[in-house]
Amino acid sequence: MVGLALVLLVAREWRVVAGWALSAAGLLAAVALRDPRWPLQWLNFLSSRAGHIGSELSLVGAVLHLPIGRAPAMGAAIAVLMVVVAGAVLLARTRRDVPNEAPAVVIGASLLAAPHALESDLVLGAAALALAGGFGWLEWAVLSAAALVVAVTHDSPWSTFVGIALIGGLTLRIGLTHRPPALAAPVEA
């Protein structure tokens, strides 16, 4: 959802963002009416290691689970999240003229910004590469080889390192490869 929110912000879809905010507030209010402790318990659940079943392939998730204490890890994760989101928005804005590249950048960056990304989430990296288009066999081979390394080294520091490097490199490759915008269709007389 972080990626979709970034796309909406880059596209300046303020009504949709406002609708999401109102919907979230309505859901939160309904839950709080049932039991006012539930929203706080949910936030506690999100910040804990509950559901941690594998290597973190996101930058924010890796920082969140550093053994430096809960509060410092949360602060560091929030700082990294802000840097990733700001970088993604700036990079996507530079690629708005090339069809599908801004959303592809946002999809890749959303994996880095996610609080929890697993090996199966690398399929979104493939989706970003396919959406951007114009990449050859080399990019697909690197994506496949890195995904294989992540799968083989499951739940180890290597899988985290390779996963973050893969996602970050892929996002930068899409965002920094300066291909000209698609030429407009010729006008027939």
GROMACS .gro file of C-alpha atoms in nm:
model
  189
    1MET     CA    1   0.000   0.000   0.000
    2VAL     CA    2   0.296   0.233   0.052
    3GLY     CA    3   0.366   0.217  -0.320
    4LEU     CA    4   0.011   0.295  -0.418
    5ALA     CA    5   0.004   0.586  -0.174
    6LEU     CA    6   0.325   0.717  -0.332
    7VAL     CA    7   0.173   0.690  -0.679
    8LEU     CA    8  -0.130   0.888  -0.563
    9LEU     CA    9   0.091   1.156  -0.410
   10VAL     CA   10   0.310   1.184  -0.721
   11ALA     CA   11   0.000   1.200  -0.940
   12ARG     CA   12  -0.148   1.464  -0.707
   13GLU     CA   13  -0.470   1.271  -0.660
   14TRP     CA   14  -0.566   1.465  -0.348
   15ARG     CA   15  -0.932   1.358  -0.351
   16VAL     CA   16  -0.836   0.991  -0.348
   17VAL     CA   17  -0.581   1.049  -0.070
   18ALA     CA   18  -0.845   1.239   0.129
   19GLY     CA   19  -1.093   0.957   0.069
   20TRP     CA   20  -0.841   0.703   0.198
   21ALA     CA   21  -0.778   0.918   0.506
   22LEU     CA   22  -1.150   0.951   0.577
   23SER     CA   23  -1.203   0.578   0.526
   24ALA     CA   24  -0.916   0.496   0.760
   25ALA     CA   25  -1.053   0.736   1.020
   26GLY     CA   26  -1.398   0.577   0.989
   27LEU     CA   27  -1.259   0.226   1.030
   28LEU     CA   28  -1.048   0.335   1.326
   29ALA     CA   29  -1.350   0.499   1.489
   30ALA     CA   30  -1.563   0.187   1.440
   31VAL     CA   31  -1.294  -0.032   1.597
   32ALA     CA   32  -1.240   0.215   1.882
   33LEU     CA   33  -1.613   0.209   1.959
   34ARG     CA   34  -1.597  -0.166   2.005
   35ASP     CA   35  -1.288  -0.152   2.226
   36PRO     CA   36  -1.077   0.165   2.261
   37ARG     CA   37  -0.764  -0.042   2.333
   38TRP     CA   38  -0.766  -0.222   1.997
   39PRO     CA   39  -0.611   0.059   1.786
   40LEU     CA   40  -0.320   0.087   2.032
   41GLN     CA   41  -0.282  -0.291   2.042
   42TRP     CA   42  -0.273  -0.295   1.662
   43LEU     CA   43   0.006  -0.033   1.659
   44ASN     CA   44   0.196  -0.242   1.914
   45PHE     CA   45   0.150  -0.550   1.694
   46LEU     CA   46   0.281  -0.364   1.388
   47SER     CA   47   0.592  -0.249   1.568
   48SER     CA   48   0.670  -0.589   1.718
   49ARG     CA   49   0.826  -0.894   1.558
   50ALA     CA   50   0.491  -1.075   1.538
   51GLY     CA   51   0.455  -1.258   1.212
   52HIS     CA   52   0.827  -1.244   1.135
   53ILE     CA   53   0.873  -1.559   0.928
   54GLY     CA   54   1.177  -1.492   0.714
   55SER     CA   55   1.441  -1.252   0.599
   56GLU     CA   56   1.356  -0.888   0.570
   57LEU     CA   57   1.407  -0.779   0.211
   58SER     CA   58   1.302  -0.421   0.273
   59LEU     CA   59   1.534  -0.153   0.400
   60VAL     CA   60   1.281  -0.026   0.653
   61GLY     CA   61   1.205  -0.380   0.774
   62ALA     CA   62   1.573  -0.461   0.816
   63VAL     CA   63   1.630  -0.144   1.019
   64LEU     CA   64   1.315  -0.208   1.222
   65HIS     CA   65   1.449  -0.545   1.333
   66LEU     CA   66   1.800  -0.434   1.427
   67PRO     CA   67   1.897  -0.551   1.777
   68ILE     CA   68   1.939  -0.196   1.909
   69GLY     CA   69   1.628  -0.176   2.121
   70ARG     CA   70   1.271  -0.116   2.023
   71ALA     CA   71   1.257   0.265   2.044
   72PRO     CA   72   1.586   0.334   1.861
   73ALA     CA   73   1.498   0.080   1.592
   74MET     CA   74   1.156   0.240   1.545
   75GLY     CA   75   1.309   0.587   1.521
   76ALA     CA   76   1.571   0.470   1.273
   77ALA     CA   77   1.307   0.286   1.067
   78ILE     CA   78   1.092   0.598   1.049
   79ALA     CA   79   1.393   0.805   0.938
   80VAL     CA   80   1.482   0.550   0.670
   81LEU     CA   81   1.118   0.539   0.558
   82MET     CA   82   1.115   0.918   0.515
   83VAL     CA   83   1.437   0.909   0.312
   84VAL     CA   84   1.311   0.625   0.089
   85VAL     CA   85   0.973   0.794   0.032
   86ALA     CA   86   1.133   1.131  -0.046
   87GLY     CA   87   1.383   0.970  -0.281
   88ALA     CA   88   1.111   0.769  -0.455
   89VAL     CA   89   0.891   1.074  -0.506
   90LEU     CA   90   1.181   1.279  -0.646
   91LEU     CA   91   1.296   0.997  -0.872
   92ALA     CA   92   0.942   0.924  -0.994
   93ARG     CA   93   0.880   1.292  -1.068
   94THR     CA   94   1.182   1.298  -1.300
   95ARG     CA   95   1.039   1.004  -1.496
   96ARG     CA   96   0.682   1.134  -1.539
   97ASP     CA   97   0.742   1.204  -1.910
   98VAL     CA   98   0.819   0.841  -1.986
   99PRO     CA   99   0.507   0.622  -1.982
  100ASN     CA  100   0.491   0.371  -1.695
  101GLU     CA  101   0.832   0.456  -1.550
  102ALA     CA  102   0.711   0.669  -1.258
  103PRO     CA  103   0.476   0.391  -1.138
  104ALA     CA  104   0.754   0.135  -1.191
  105VAL     CA  105   0.990   0.341  -0.973
  106VAL     CA  106   0.723   0.369  -0.706
  107ILE     CA  107   0.658  -0.005  -0.709
  108GLY     CA  108   1.027  -0.078  -0.660
  109ALA     CA  109   1.066   0.186  -0.391
  110SER     CA  110   0.758   0.059  -0.209
  111LEU     CA  111   0.941  -0.268  -0.149
  112LEU     CA  112   1.224  -0.076   0.017
  113ALA     CA  113   0.976   0.128   0.223
  114ALA     CA  114   0.762  -0.166   0.333
  115PRO     CA  115   0.789  -0.254   0.700
  116HIS     CA  116   0.795  -0.621   0.600
  117ALA     CA  117   0.891  -0.775   0.264
  118LEU     CA  118   0.962  -1.143   0.203
  119GLU     CA  119   1.112  -1.344  -0.082
  120SER     CA  120   0.772  -1.383  -0.244
  121ASP     CA  121   0.745  -1.005  -0.268
  122LEU     CA  122   1.027  -0.999  -0.524
  123VAL     CA  123   0.758  -1.066  -0.782
  124LEU     CA  124   0.680  -0.695  -0.747
  125GLY     CA  125   1.035  -0.623  -0.864
  126ALA     CA  126   0.960  -0.822  -1.178
  127ALA     CA  127   0.634  -0.629  -1.216
  128ALA     CA  128   0.823  -0.298  -1.191
  129LEU     CA  129   1.075  -0.410  -1.452
  130ALA     CA  130   0.801  -0.530  -1.686
  131LEU     CA  131   0.597  -0.212  -1.637
  132ALA     CA  132   0.896   0.010  -1.717
  133GLY     CA  133   0.964  -0.191  -2.033
  134GLY     CA  134   1.261  -0.149  -2.261
  135PHE     CA  135   1.496  -0.363  -2.055
  136GLY     CA  136   1.674  -0.659  -2.206
  137TRP     CA  137   1.783  -1.003  -2.102
  138LEU     CA  138   2.062  -0.875  -1.875
  139GLU     CA  139   1.827  -0.704  -1.629
  140TRP     CA  140   1.600  -1.008  -1.622
  141ALA     CA  141   1.899  -1.241  -1.569
  142VAL     CA  142   2.026  -1.028  -1.278
  143LEU     CA  143   1.679  -1.021  -1.124
  144SER     CA  144   1.647  -1.400  -1.159
  145ALA     CA  145   1.996  -1.474  -1.026
  146ALA     CA  146   1.955  -1.243  -0.728
  147ALA     CA  147   1.612  -1.390  -0.650
  148LEU     CA  148   1.772  -1.736  -0.660
  149VAL     CA  149   2.041  -1.625  -0.414
  150VAL     CA  150   1.773  -1.481  -0.185
  151ALA     CA  151   1.574  -1.806  -0.200
  152VAL     CA  152   1.877  -2.028  -0.136
  153THR     CA  153   2.007  -1.815   0.153
  154HIS     CA  154   1.660  -1.784   0.308
  155ASP     CA  155   1.648  -1.623   0.653
  156SER     CA  156   2.012  -1.520   0.663
  157PRO     CA  157   2.189  -1.186   0.653
  158TRP     CA  158   2.293  -1.265   0.294
  159SER     CA  159   1.934  -1.287   0.177
  160THR     CA  160   1.857  -0.953   0.342
  161PHE     CA  161   2.162  -0.786   0.189
  162VAL     CA  162   2.107  -0.931  -0.160
  163GLY     CA  163   1.733  -0.856  -0.148
  164ILE     CA  164   1.783  -0.492  -0.050
  165ALA     CA  165   2.062  -0.449  -0.306
  166LEU     CA  166   1.844  -0.607  -0.576
  167ILE     CA  167   1.538  -0.395  -0.502
  168GLY     CA  168   1.739  -0.074  -0.461
  169GLY     CA  169   1.945  -0.138  -0.773
  170LEU     CA  170   1.639  -0.225  -0.976
  171THR     CA  171   1.458   0.090  -0.865
  172LEU     CA  172   1.759   0.308  -0.942
  173ARG     CA  173   1.811   0.135  -1.279
  174ILE     CA  174   1.453   0.210  -1.379
  175GLY     CA  175   1.460   0.565  -1.244
  176LEU     CA  176   1.804   0.670  -1.368
  177THR     CA  177   1.809   0.508  -1.711
  178HIS     CA  178   1.740   0.800  -1.937
  179ARG     CA  179   1.541   0.662  -2.223
  180PRO     CA  180   1.359   0.914  -2.436
  181PRO     CA  181   0.983   0.943  -2.392
  182ALA     CA  182   0.778   0.735  -2.633
  183LEU     CA  183   0.737   0.919  -2.958
  184ALA     CA  184   0.391   1.043  -3.030
  185ALA     CA  185   0.201   0.856  -3.295
  186PRO     CA  186   0.236   1.024  -3.634
  187VAL     CA  187  -0.060   1.229  -3.741
  188GLU     CA  188  -0.210   1.110  -4.064
  189ALA     CA  189  -0.315   1.375  -4.310
   0.00000   0.00000   0.00000
